Coordinates of C-alpha atoms (C1' of nucleotides) in Angstrom, one line a residue:
Chain R
M1 CA -102.3 -79.3 40.1
N2 CA -103.1 -82.3 37.9
H3 CA -104.4 -81.4 34.5
P4 CA -105.0 -84.8 32.8
A5 CA -106.7 -83.3 29.6
N6 CA -103.6 -81.2 29.0
K7 CA -100.8 -82.8 30.9
Q8 CA -97.7 -81.3 29.2
S9 CA -98.8 -77.7 29.5
F10 CA -98.7 -75.7 32.6
T11 CA -99.7 -72.0 32.7
V12 CA -98.9 -69.9 35.9
T13 CA -99.9 -66.3 36.6
T14 CA -98.6 -63.6 38.9
P15 CA -101.4 -60.8 39.4
L16 CA -101.3 -58.0 36.9
Y17 CA -99.8 -55.5 39.1
Y18 CA -101.4 -52.1 39.5
V19 CA -99.2 -49.5 38.3
N20 CA -100.0 -46.6 40.6
D21 CA -96.7 -47.0 42.1
V22 CA -93.2 -48.5 41.5
P23 CA -92.7 -52.2 42.3
H24 CA -92.2 -53.2 46.0
I25 CA -91.0 -56.3 47.8
G26 CA -94.4 -58.0 47.7
H27 CA -94.5 -57.9 43.9
A28 CA -91.1 -59.2 43.9
Y29 CA -92.0 -61.9 46.3
T30 CA -94.8 -63.3 44.2
T31 CA -93.0 -63.0 41.0
M32 CA -89.8 -64.9 42.3
A33 CA -92.3 -67.6 43.5
A34 CA -94.1 -67.8 40.2
D35 CA -90.8 -67.9 38.3
T36 CA -89.5 -70.8 40.5
I37 CA -92.7 -72.9 39.8
A38 CA -92.2 -72.0 36.1
R39 CA -88.6 -73.1 35.9
W40 CA -89.5 -76.3 37.8
Q41 CA -92.4 -77.2 35.6
R42 CA -90.1 -76.6 32.5
L43 CA -87.4 -78.9 34.1
Q44 CA -90.1 -81.5 34.3
H45 CA -90.5 -81.2 30.5
R46 CA -93.8 -79.2 30.7
D47 CA -94.8 -76.7 28.1
V48 CA -94.8 -73.7 30.5
L49 CA -96.3 -70.2 30.2
L50 CA -95.5 -67.9 32.9
I51 CA -97.8 -64.8 32.6
T52 CA -97.1 -61.6 34.5
G53 CA -98.1 -57.9 33.6
T54 CA -99.7 -54.9 34.7
D55 CA -103.2 -53.5 35.4
E56 CA -103.3 -50.0 34.1
H57 CA -106.8 -48.5 34.1
G58 CA -108.9 -46.7 36.7
Q59 CA -109.4 -43.4 38.2
K60 CA -106.3 -43.7 40.7
I61 CA -103.9 -44.0 37.9
E62 CA -105.5 -41.3 35.9
R63 CA -105.2 -38.8 38.9
T64 CA -101.6 -40.0 39.7
A65 CA -100.6 -39.3 36.2
I66 CA -102.4 -35.8 36.2
A67 CA -100.6 -35.1 39.5
A68 CA -97.5 -35.9 37.8
G69 CA -98.3 -33.8 34.9
V70 CA -98.1 -36.6 32.2
D71 CA -100.6 -38.5 30.1
P72 CA -101.9 -41.7 31.9
Q73 CA -100.3 -43.8 29.2
V74 CA -96.7 -42.2 29.6
H75 CA -97.2 -42.7 33.4
C76 CA -97.8 -46.5 32.8
D77 CA -95.1 -46.9 30.3
R78 CA -92.6 -45.6 32.9
I79 CA -93.9 -47.7 35.8
V80 CA -93.9 -50.8 33.5
E81 CA -90.2 -50.1 32.7
R82 CA -89.5 -50.2 36.4
F83 CA -91.3 -53.5 36.8
D84 CA -89.7 -54.9 33.7
S85 CA -86.1 -53.8 35.0
L86 CA -86.7 -55.5 38.3
W87 CA -87.7 -58.8 36.9
S88 CA -84.5 -58.6 34.7
K89 CA -82.5 -58.0 37.8
L90 CA -84.2 -60.7 39.8
N91 CA -83.6 -63.2 36.8
I92 CA -87.4 -63.8 36.3
K93 CA -88.2 -65.5 32.9
Y94 CA -91.7 -64.6 32.1
D95 CA -93.3 -65.6 28.9
R96 CA -95.8 -63.1 28.6
F97 CA -96.2 -59.4 29.9
S98 CA -99.9 -58.7 29.9
R99 CA -100.9 -54.9 29.9
T100 CA -104.4 -54.1 30.2
T101 CA -103.8 -51.0 27.9
A102 CA -102.7 -53.4 25.1
A103 CA -104.8 -53.0 22.0
N104 CA -105.6 -56.7 21.9
H105 CA -106.8 -56.6 25.4
Q106 CA -109.8 -54.5 24.4
S107 CA -111.1 -57.1 22.0
V108 CA -111.0 -59.9 24.4
V109 CA -112.7 -57.7 27.0
K110 CA -115.5 -57.0 24.7
D111 CA -115.8 -60.6 23.7
F112 CA -116.1 -61.5 27.3
F113 CA -118.5 -58.7 28.2
Q114 CA -120.7 -59.7 25.3
R115 CA -120.9 -63.5 26.4
V116 CA -121.9 -62.3 30.2
W117 CA -124.2 -60.0 28.6
E118 CA -126.0 -62.5 26.6
S119 CA -126.3 -64.9 29.6
G120 CA -128.5 -61.9 31.2
D121 CA -126.0 -61.4 34.0
I122 CA -125.4 -57.6 33.4
Y123 CA -128.0 -55.0 34.4
Q124 CA -128.3 -51.2 34.9
G125 CA -128.7 -50.0 38.4
T126 CA -127.8 -47.1 40.7
Q127 CA -125.2 -47.2 43.1
Q128 CA -125.1 -44.6 46.0
G129 CA -122.4 -44.4 48.6
W130 CA -119.0 -43.4 49.6
Y131 CA -116.3 -44.4 47.1
C132 CA -112.5 -44.3 47.9
V133 CA -110.5 -43.7 44.8
A134 CA -107.5 -45.5 46.4
C135 CA -109.4 -48.6 46.9
E136 CA -111.4 -48.2 43.7
E137 CA -114.5 -49.5 45.9
F138 CA -117.5 -48.3 47.6
K139 CA -117.4 -48.2 51.3
E140 CA -119.9 -48.9 54.0
E141 CA -120.4 -45.7 56.0
R142 CA -119.9 -47.7 59.4
D143 CA -116.4 -48.7 58.3
L144 CA -115.2 -45.1 57.7
L145 CA -112.9 -43.3 60.1
A146 CA -113.6 -39.8 61.4
D147 CA -114.4 -37.2 58.9
N148 CA -114.9 -39.7 56.2
H149 CA -111.5 -41.1 55.7
C150 CA -111.0 -44.4 54.3
P151 CA -109.9 -47.0 56.9
L152 CA -107.4 -48.4 54.4
H153 CA -106.1 -45.0 53.2
P154 CA -106.4 -42.9 56.3
S155 CA -105.0 -39.9 54.6
K156 CA -107.5 -39.9 51.9
Q157 CA -111.3 -38.8 52.2
V158 CA -113.9 -41.0 50.3
E159 CA -116.1 -39.2 47.8
W160 CA -119.9 -39.3 47.7
R161 CA -121.2 -41.2 44.4
D162 CA -124.5 -41.4 43.1
E163 CA -124.1 -43.1 39.8
S164 CA -126.0 -44.9 37.3
N165 CA -123.8 -48.3 36.9
Y166 CA -123.9 -51.6 35.3
F167 CA -123.8 -54.4 37.7
F168 CA -122.9 -58.1 37.5
R169 CA -125.3 -60.6 39.1
L170 CA -122.7 -62.1 41.3
S171 CA -125.9 -63.1 43.8
K172 CA -127.0 -65.6 41.2
Y173 CA -123.8 -67.6 41.6
Q174 CA -123.7 -68.3 45.3
Q175 CA -124.6 -71.7 45.0
Q176 CA -122.6 -72.6 42.1
L177 CA -119.6 -71.2 43.9
E178 CA -120.1 -73.1 47.1
A179 CA -120.6 -76.1 44.9
L180 CA -117.2 -75.5 43.3
Y181 CA -115.4 -75.0 46.8
A182 CA -116.9 -78.3 47.9
E183 CA -116.1 -80.2 44.9
R184 CA -112.6 -78.9 44.6
P185 CA -111.2 -78.5 48.2
D186 CA -107.8 -77.4 46.8
F187 CA -109.1 -74.7 44.5
I188 CA -108.3 -72.1 47.1
L189 CA -105.1 -72.5 49.1
P190 CA -103.8 -72.5 51.9
N191 CA -106.7 -73.6 53.8
S192 CA -106.9 -70.6 56.2
R193 CA -107.6 -68.6 53.1
R194 CA -110.2 -71.1 51.8
N195 CA -112.1 -70.6 55.2
E196 CA -112.3 -67.0 54.8
V197 CA -113.7 -67.3 51.4
L198 CA -116.3 -69.8 52.3
K199 CA -117.5 -67.6 55.2
F200 CA -117.6 -64.6 53.0
V201 CA -119.7 -66.4 50.4
A202 CA -121.9 -68.0 52.9
Q203 CA -122.8 -64.6 54.1
G204 CA -124.5 -63.9 51.1
L205 CA -123.3 -62.4 47.9
Q206 CA -124.3 -59.0 46.6
D207 CA -124.0 -58.0 43.1
F208 CA -121.2 -55.6 42.2
S209 CA -120.8 -52.9 39.8
I210 CA -118.6 -53.4 36.7
S211 CA -118.7 -50.0 35.3
R212 CA -117.9 -46.5 36.2
V213 CA -118.9 -43.1 35.0
N214 CA -116.5 -40.1 35.0
V215 CA -113.5 -42.5 34.7
D216 CA -112.0 -41.8 31.2
W217 CA -109.1 -44.0 31.6
G218 CA -110.5 -47.4 31.1
I219 CA -112.3 -49.7 28.5
P220 CA -115.5 -48.2 27.2
L221 CA -118.4 -50.3 28.2
P222 CA -119.7 -51.9 25.0
A223 CA -123.1 -51.6 26.0
D224 CA -122.9 -48.0 27.0
P225 CA -119.7 -46.2 25.8
Q226 CA -120.3 -43.3 28.2
Q227 CA -119.1 -45.5 30.9
T228 CA -115.9 -47.5 31.3
I229 CA -115.3 -51.0 32.6
Y230 CA -114.4 -51.2 36.2
V231 CA -110.6 -52.0 36.7
W232 CA -111.0 -55.4 38.2
F233 CA -113.5 -56.7 35.6
D234 CA -110.8 -55.5 33.1
A235 CA -107.8 -56.7 35.0
L236 CA -108.8 -60.4 35.6
L237 CA -109.5 -60.7 31.8
G238 CA -105.8 -59.7 31.3
Y239 CA -104.9 -63.3 32.0
M240 CA -106.9 -64.5 28.9
T241 CA -105.4 -61.8 26.8
A242 CA -101.9 -63.1 27.8
L243 CA -102.7 -66.5 26.3
L244 CA -103.1 -65.0 22.7
E245 CA -100.0 -66.0 20.5
P246 CA -98.3 -62.9 19.4
G247 CA -100.0 -61.4 16.4
E248 CA -103.0 -63.7 16.5
E249 CA -106.3 -62.1 15.9
P250 CA -107.4 -60.8 19.3
T251 CA -110.8 -62.9 19.9
L252 CA -111.8 -64.6 23.2
D253 CA -112.0 -67.8 21.4
N254 CA -108.4 -67.6 20.2
A255 CA -107.2 -66.8 23.5
L256 CA -108.9 -69.7 25.2
A257 CA -108.2 -72.2 22.4
Q258 CA -105.0 -73.7 23.7
R259 CA -104.2 -73.3 27.3
W260 CA -107.5 -72.4 29.1
P261 CA -108.2 -73.0 32.0
I262 CA -105.0 -71.7 33.9
N263 CA -103.3 -74.1 36.2
L264 CA -102.4 -71.8 38.8
H265 CA -103.1 -68.1 40.0
L266 CA -100.5 -67.0 42.4
I267 CA -101.7 -63.8 44.5
G268 CA -101.2 -62.0 47.5
K269 CA -103.8 -62.5 50.2
D270 CA -105.3 -58.9 49.7
I271 CA -106.8 -60.0 46.4
L272 CA -108.2 -63.3 47.1
R273 CA -111.7 -62.0 46.9
F274 CA -111.4 -61.2 43.3
H275 CA -109.7 -64.2 42.4
A276 CA -111.7 -66.9 44.4
V277 CA -115.2 -65.3 44.1
Y278 CA -115.6 -62.8 41.5
W279 CA -113.4 -64.4 38.9
P280 CA -115.0 -67.8 39.0
A281 CA -118.5 -66.5 38.9
M282 CA -117.6 -64.3 35.9
L283 CA -116.4 -67.3 34.3
M284 CA -119.5 -69.3 35.2
S285 CA -121.6 -66.8 33.6
A286 CA -119.5 -66.8 30.4
G287 CA -119.8 -70.8 30.4
L288 CA -116.0 -71.3 30.7
P289 CA -114.0 -73.6 32.7
I290 CA -112.6 -72.4 36.1
P291 CA -108.8 -72.4 36.9
D292 CA -107.3 -75.2 38.7
R293 CA -106.1 -73.4 41.6
V294 CA -105.7 -70.0 43.4
F295 CA -102.8 -69.9 45.9
A296 CA -102.7 -66.8 48.1
H297 CA -99.4 -66.0 49.9
G298 CA -98.6 -64.0 52.9
Y299 CA -97.2 -60.6 53.7
F300 CA -94.3 -59.3 55.1
T301 CA -93.1 -57.4 58.1
K302 CA -89.7 -55.7 58.4
D303 CA -87.9 -56.7 61.7
G304 CA -91.2 -57.7 63.1
K305 CA -93.0 -54.4 62.2
K306 CA -95.6 -53.9 59.6
I307 CA -94.3 -52.3 56.3
S308 CA -96.1 -48.9 55.7
K309 CA -95.3 -45.9 54.0
S310 CA -95.9 -43.7 57.1
E311 CA -93.4 -45.7 58.9
G312 CA -90.9 -45.3 56.2
N313 CA -89.7 -48.8 56.5
A314 CA -90.5 -50.0 53.0
I315 CA -88.1 -52.6 51.6
D316 CA -86.9 -51.5 48.1
P317 CA -86.5 -54.6 46.2
I318 CA -84.1 -52.9 43.7
E319 CA -81.8 -51.8 46.5
L320 CA -81.8 -55.3 47.9
V321 CA -80.9 -57.0 44.8
D322 CA -78.3 -54.6 43.9
R323 CA -76.7 -55.1 47.4
Y324 CA -77.0 -58.8 47.5
G325 CA -77.9 -60.2 44.3
A326 CA -80.7 -62.2 42.9
E327 CA -79.6 -65.6 43.9
S328 CA -79.6 -64.7 47.6
L329 CA -82.7 -62.9 47.5
R330 CA -84.5 -65.7 45.7
Y331 CA -83.2 -68.4 48.2
Y332 CA -84.0 -66.3 51.3
F333 CA -87.5 -65.5 50.4
L334 CA -88.4 -69.1 49.2
K335 CA -86.4 -71.0 51.9
G336 CA -86.6 -68.6 54.9
I337 CA -90.4 -68.1 54.7
E338 CA -93.2 -70.7 54.7
F339 CA -95.0 -70.1 51.4
G340 CA -98.6 -69.1 52.4
Q341 CA -97.8 -67.8 55.7
D342 CA -96.8 -64.2 56.7
G343 CA -93.1 -63.9 57.0
D344 CA -90.6 -61.4 58.4
F345 CA -87.6 -59.7 56.6
N346 CA -84.7 -59.4 58.9
E347 CA -81.4 -58.6 57.3
T348 CA -79.3 -60.5 59.9
R349 CA -81.4 -63.6 59.5
F350 CA -81.2 -63.3 55.7
V351 CA -77.5 -63.2 55.7
E352 CA -77.3 -66.0 58.1
I353 CA -79.6 -68.3 56.3
V354 CA -78.0 -67.8 52.9
N355 CA -74.4 -68.0 54.3
A356 CA -75.2 -71.2 56.3
D357 CA -76.8 -73.0 53.4
L358 CA -75.3 -71.7 50.2
A359 CA -71.9 -71.0 51.2
N360 CA -71.0 -73.2 54.3
N361 CA -73.0 -76.1 53.7
L362 CA -73.6 -76.5 49.9
G363 CA -70.6 -74.5 48.8
N364 CA -68.2 -75.9 50.9
L365 CA -69.3 -79.5 50.0
V366 CA -68.7 -78.7 46.2
N367 CA -65.4 -77.1 46.9
R368 CA -63.9 -79.6 49.2
T369 CA -65.0 -82.6 47.1
L370 CA -63.8 -81.1 43.9
N371 CA -60.5 -80.3 45.4
M372 CA -60.1 -83.9 46.5
A373 CA -61.0 -85.0 43.1
K374 CA -58.5 -82.8 41.8
K375 CA -55.7 -84.0 44.0
Y376 CA -56.6 -87.8 44.2
C377 CA -58.4 -88.4 40.8
Q378 CA -56.5 -86.2 38.3
G379 CA -59.5 -83.9 38.1
Q380 CA -61.8 -86.7 36.8
V381 CA -65.0 -88.0 38.1
P382 CA -63.8 -90.9 40.2
N383 CA -63.5 -94.3 38.5
C384 CA -66.7 -95.7 39.8
N385 CA -70.5 -95.7 38.7
A386 CA -73.5 -95.3 40.5
A387 CA -74.3 -99.2 39.8
D388 CA -71.1 -100.2 41.5
I389 CA -71.9 -98.5 44.9
S390 CA -73.9 -100.6 47.5
A391 CA -77.4 -100.2 47.9
D392 CA -77.0 -99.3 51.5
N393 CA -74.5 -96.3 50.9
P394 CA -76.0 -93.7 53.0
L395 CA -75.9 -91.0 50.1
K396 CA -77.2 -93.5 47.5
V397 CA -80.2 -94.2 50.0
L398 CA -81.0 -90.5 50.4
G399 CA -80.2 -89.5 46.9
Q400 CA -82.6 -92.1 45.3
K401 CA -85.5 -90.8 47.3
L402 CA -84.8 -87.2 47.1
G403 CA -85.9 -86.4 43.5
T404 CA -89.5 -87.7 44.5
Q405 CA -89.6 -85.9 47.7
V406 CA -88.6 -82.6 46.2
S407 CA -90.8 -83.0 43.3
L408 CA -93.8 -83.3 45.6
A409 CA -92.8 -80.2 47.6
Y410 CA -92.3 -78.1 44.5
D411 CA -95.8 -79.3 43.2
N412 CA -97.3 -78.3 46.5
L413 CA -95.4 -75.1 46.4
A414 CA -93.7 -75.9 49.7
F415 CA -90.5 -74.3 48.7
K416 CA -89.1 -74.1 52.2
E417 CA -89.5 -77.8 52.5
A418 CA -88.0 -78.5 49.0
C419 CA -84.9 -76.4 50.3
E420 CA -84.6 -78.1 53.6
A421 CA -84.6 -81.6 52.0
I422 CA -82.0 -80.6 49.5
I423 CA -80.0 -79.0 52.2
T424 CA -80.2 -82.3 54.4
L425 CA -78.5 -84.3 51.4
A426 CA -75.6 -81.9 51.5
H427 CA -75.1 -82.0 55.1
S428 CA -75.2 -86.0 55.0
S429 CA -72.6 -85.6 52.3
N430 CA -70.4 -83.5 54.4
K431 CA -70.9 -85.9 57.3
Y432 CA -70.2 -88.9 55.1
I433 CA -66.9 -87.3 53.8
D434 CA -65.7 -86.7 57.4
D435 CA -66.9 -90.5 58.5
L436 CA -64.9 -92.0 55.8
A437 CA -62.0 -89.5 55.5
P438 CA -60.9 -89.8 51.9
W439 CA -57.7 -88.0 52.8
A440 CA -56.8 -90.9 54.9
L441 CA -58.0 -93.4 52.3
F442 CA -55.6 -91.8 49.9
K443 CA -52.6 -92.0 52.1
Q444 CA -53.4 -95.7 52.7
E445 CA -53.8 -96.1 48.8
K446 CA -57.3 -97.6 49.2
H447 CA -58.2 -96.3 45.7
A448 CA -61.6 -98.2 45.1
E449 CA -62.9 -97.0 48.4
L450 CA -61.6 -93.5 47.8
A451 CA -63.3 -93.5 44.3
E452 CA -66.6 -94.6 45.8
V453 CA -66.7 -91.9 48.5
L454 CA -65.7 -89.1 46.4
Y455 CA -68.2 -90.3 43.6
A456 CA -71.0 -90.4 46.0
A457 CA -70.2 -87.0 47.3
L458 CA -70.0 -85.5 44.0
E459 CA -73.1 -87.1 42.7
S460 CA -74.9 -85.8 45.7
A461 CA -73.9 -82.3 45.1
R462 CA -74.9 -82.6 41.5
L463 CA -78.5 -83.7 42.4
A464 CA -78.7 -81.0 45.0
A465 CA -77.7 -78.4 42.4
Y466 CA -80.3 -79.8 39.9
L467 CA -83.1 -79.6 42.4
L468 CA -82.2 -76.2 43.5
A469 CA -82.1 -74.9 39.9
P470 CA -85.4 -73.3 40.0
I471 CA -84.5 -71.3 42.8
V472 CA -80.9 -70.4 42.3
P473 CA -80.3 -71.2 38.6
K474 CA -76.9 -69.4 38.3
I475 CA -75.5 -71.3 41.4
S476 CA -76.7 -74.6 39.9
T477 CA -75.3 -73.9 36.6
D478 CA -72.0 -73.1 38.1
I479 CA -71.9 -76.4 40.2
Y480 CA -72.8 -78.2 37.0
R481 CA -70.1 -76.7 35.1
Q482 CA -67.4 -77.3 37.9
L483 CA -68.8 -80.9 37.6
G484 CA -68.1 -80.9 33.9
L485 CA -71.8 -80.9 32.9
A486 CA -72.3 -78.2 30.3
I487 CA -76.0 -77.3 31.1
D488 CA -77.2 -74.0 31.6
F489 CA -80.3 -73.8 33.7
D490 CA -80.9 -70.2 32.7
L491 CA -81.5 -71.2 29.2
V492 CA -84.9 -72.3 30.0
G493 CA -88.0 -70.7 28.5
G494 CA -89.1 -67.2 29.0
N495 CA -89.6 -64.8 26.2
N496 CA -88.1 -61.9 27.6
L497 CA -84.5 -63.2 26.9
V498 CA -83.4 -63.8 23.2
G499 CA -82.9 -67.1 21.9
S500 CA -84.6 -68.8 24.8
D501 CA -87.2 -70.8 22.7
V502 CA -84.7 -72.7 21.1
N503 CA -83.1 -74.1 24.1
V504 CA -86.1 -75.2 26.1
S505 CA -86.4 -78.5 24.5
N506 CA -82.8 -79.0 24.4
L507 CA -82.4 -78.4 28.1
S508 CA -85.1 -80.5 29.4
A509 CA -84.0 -83.2 27.0
S510 CA -80.3 -82.9 28.2
C511 CA -81.2 -83.5 31.8
Q512 CA -84.0 -86.0 31.3
H513 CA -82.9 -88.3 34.1
H514 CA -81.3 -85.7 36.4
L515 CA -83.7 -86.2 38.9
E516 CA -82.2 -89.5 39.7
W517 CA -79.1 -90.1 41.6
G518 CA -76.0 -91.6 39.5
I519 CA -75.7 -89.4 36.6
L520 CA -72.2 -88.5 36.6
K521 CA -69.9 -90.8 34.4
A522 CA -66.6 -92.5 35.6
N523 CA -63.6 -90.7 34.4
D524 CA -65.4 -87.8 32.9
L525 CA -63.3 -84.6 33.3
L526 CA -64.3 -82.1 36.0
G527 CA -64.0 -78.6 35.9
E528 CA -61.6 -76.3 38.1
P529 CA -63.0 -75.9 41.6
R530 CA -64.0 -72.4 42.6
P531 CA -66.3 -71.2 45.4
I532 CA -69.7 -71.1 44.0
F533 CA -71.1 -68.6 46.4
A534 CA -69.0 -65.8 48.3
K535 CA -70.4 -65.3 51.8
L536 CA -72.5 -62.1 52.3
E537 CA -71.3 -59.6 54.9
L538 CA -73.5 -59.1 57.9
P539 CA -75.1 -55.7 57.9
L540 CA -73.6 -53.2 60.4
V541 CA -75.8 -53.0 63.5
V542 CA -77.3 -49.7 63.7
S543 CA -78.5 -48.7 67.2
D544 CA -81.6 -46.3 67.3
Chain P
rG1 C1' -119.2 -56.1 66.6
rG2 C1' -118.9 -61.1 63.4
rC3 C1' -115.5 -64.3 61.3
rU4 C1' -110.3 -66.8 59.8
rC5 C1' -105.5 -67.9 61.3
rA6 C1' -101.5 -67.7 64.6
rA7 C1' -98.9 -68.0 69.7
rU8 C1' -93.5 -74.1 71.2
rA9 C1' -85.6 -72.7 72.4
rG10 C1' -82.3 -65.8 71.3
rC11 C1' -84.3 -66.3 65.8
rU12 C1' -87.3 -69.4 62.0
rC13 C1' -90.2 -73.5 62.5
rA14 C1' -91.7 -79.4 62.9
rG15 C1' -94.5 -81.8 66.5
rU16 C1' -98.9 -87.5 63.3
rC17 C1' -103.7 -91.3 66.5
rG18 C1' -103.6 -87.5 73.5
rG19 C1' -98.4 -91.1 76.2
rU20 C1' -93.4 -86.2 80.2
rA21 C1' -90.9 -81.6 73.9
rG22 C1' -87.5 -81.9 68.3
rA23 C1' -84.7 -79.5 63.8
rG24 C1' -82.1 -75.8 61.6
rU25 C1' -79.7 -71.4 62.9
rA26 C1' -77.2 -68.5 66.6
rG27 C1' -74.1 -69.0 71.5
rG28 C1' -70.3 -72.5 74.1
rG29 C1' -66.8 -76.7 73.9
rG30 C1' -63.9 -80.7 71.3
rA31 C1' -61.2 -83.7 67.7
rC32 C1' -59.8 -83.2 62.7
rU33 C1' -57.3 -81.2 57.9
rC34 C1' -59.8 -82.4 51.8
rA35 C1' -62.3 -77.5 51.9
rU36 C1' -64.8 -70.7 51.6
rA37 C1' -62.1 -70.0 59.9
rA38 C1' -66.1 -73.7 56.0
rG39 C1' -67.2 -79.2 57.4
rC40 C1' -67.9 -83.0 61.6
rC41 C1' -69.0 -84.1 66.8
rC42 C1' -70.7 -82.7 71.7
rU43 C1' -73.3 -79.0 74.3
rU44 C1' -76.2 -74.5 76.7
rG45 C1' -81.2 -72.9 75.8
rG46 C1' -88.5 -74.3 76.6
rU47 C1' -93.9 -73.3 83.1
rC48 C1' -95.5 -75.1 74.7
rG49 C1' -99.5 -67.1 75.4
rU50 C1' -103.0 -67.2 80.3
rC51 C1' -107.0 -69.6 83.2
rA52 C1' -110.2 -73.5 83.6
rG53 C1' -112.4 -78.4 81.9
rU54 C1' -112.4 -83.6 79.8
rU55 C1' -108.8 -87.8 80.7
rC56 C1' -105.1 -92.6 84.2
rA57 C1' -102.4 -89.0 80.8
rA58 C1' -103.0 -82.6 77.3
rG59 C1' -98.2 -78.9 73.2
rU60 C1' -102.1 -81.9 71.0
rC61 C1' -109.3 -82.2 72.6
rU62 C1' -113.2 -78.5 74.7
rG63 C1' -114.4 -73.5 76.6
rA64 C1' -113.0 -68.7 77.9
rC65 C1' -109.4 -64.7 77.9
rU66 C1' -104.8 -62.2 76.1
rU67 C1' -101.7 -60.6 72.2
rG68 C1' -100.6 -60.6 66.8
rA69 C1' -101.9 -60.8 61.4
rG70 C1' -106.1 -60.7 58.1
rC71 C1' -111.3 -60.8 56.1
rC72 C1' -116.3 -58.5 56.6
rA73 C1' -117.9 -55.9 49.3

RNA sequence: GGCUCAAUAGCUCAGUCGGUAGAGUAGGGGACUCAUAAGCCCUUGGUCGUCAGUUCAAGUCUGACUUGAGCCA
């Protein structure tokens, strides 16, 4: 993730989601993770751009709209609204929402197409074969199910196509791609996904078609306006369009002037091939630098079973967030699942994890410590400073290492590891309090010792809150407020909320050293203790 | 059919260079009282998917197999 040439800026993308259907839990997962990374980078004083958006062209959209009796653009607008409202519910602070139907996107696509055209990598050819509209791809006959049904869409029949199309000379880039993977072993992560790509490329690459005839809902091909650009070619370029400043003249050069190449593409494992093979090859052809990293995360099962429409066991993210709230969901998906591996969503486990960590462990730590400070220290930070606390105080020892440790975890997208390290500090703090029994120290009038113990515990809670802020910003803000620190972790970046720009620099400046242990100042006024997280109720067990 | 990854406690997962298996959580018990019946301590849980091989020694290395997830335009 190092980006020496442009160290202060960090650009991360979610996929541009295909608008053939309303958002599902997978969309929410990728976007929560992207938002967490973006928030982390902003806290580290980087100039962050979080890009999300929608991919709106293609025959599938056209047909879905027609079936619903609306204009494709109307259909897209409706779905986009659903996405945007979910992002708002999940407290996602994106900077750019890139739509492939936006006017400026067409110009960028034209410019890019022109570059690839000039490098001689586009040619006209014929493509015959079975086409699945749902996949927007040609299929090999041997892969089809009985009666020409698509293996990925068993309810749909493939259609025979015999088209004159334009092709991209992917085959030309096999060696360059293999060199790229070899030179940059962490271009594709995790490793298991990288292996898949390596094998795929080693089999030999075939040129792929980048245009469609008889699809009106798309961007006309500059070289032949009778055809439209294949959705994937179009969609990947949406990342570039997103880099344009609002109102800027929409040229490719302008789009790439500031932030190209992108630091991180976060994707689901289903679209790895497009991002790890086609996309870098397209960029090579256009003579452009390649993004730093493509990270493919896993899929979910629900209670151990594959999620599918026919099973009717889809997880509706809107229903979940309405029932449990954004902070719980964000915490569960990032702490409860190893990022990069497949995970399971189980409601009981969800409630258990969130309650154990956020209410019992961290929540209770904050609450009990503040209550003691209120009773024993007149509601002030105990009269003690970090420097006065001995170097072998267990919480100081842990706290001084934690910032580095958690930074590393976030930089590696190891969210689970980050949470575990933070919760370990909270546990150690609870144990430390029990061991030293401040209530007894108070009765014995050992005020200096009492101050030290409570200071160490409060400061550890503060550090935990700071480090968790990218995941649970509202809880962190609440803990900070109770500690008497007026920092709102939600006023960080993101153009989808009014007034945020102003606050970005203020915020990262106001918590410049908060990664370190020992920020609370002796005798500062504390806030009123109040539970930071109300426990969730276990779902009723329904027997089938 | 080819390939990738996974399989360890009820659940979710660690397990480095091969040296007789760990954590969190859930279950059981205890002492405490500052606290959200939270926290702390102790504790019950494992033939490490199966079978072979290499080795003084295999969760770990090798091969085959089983099951699951995925990729093969």
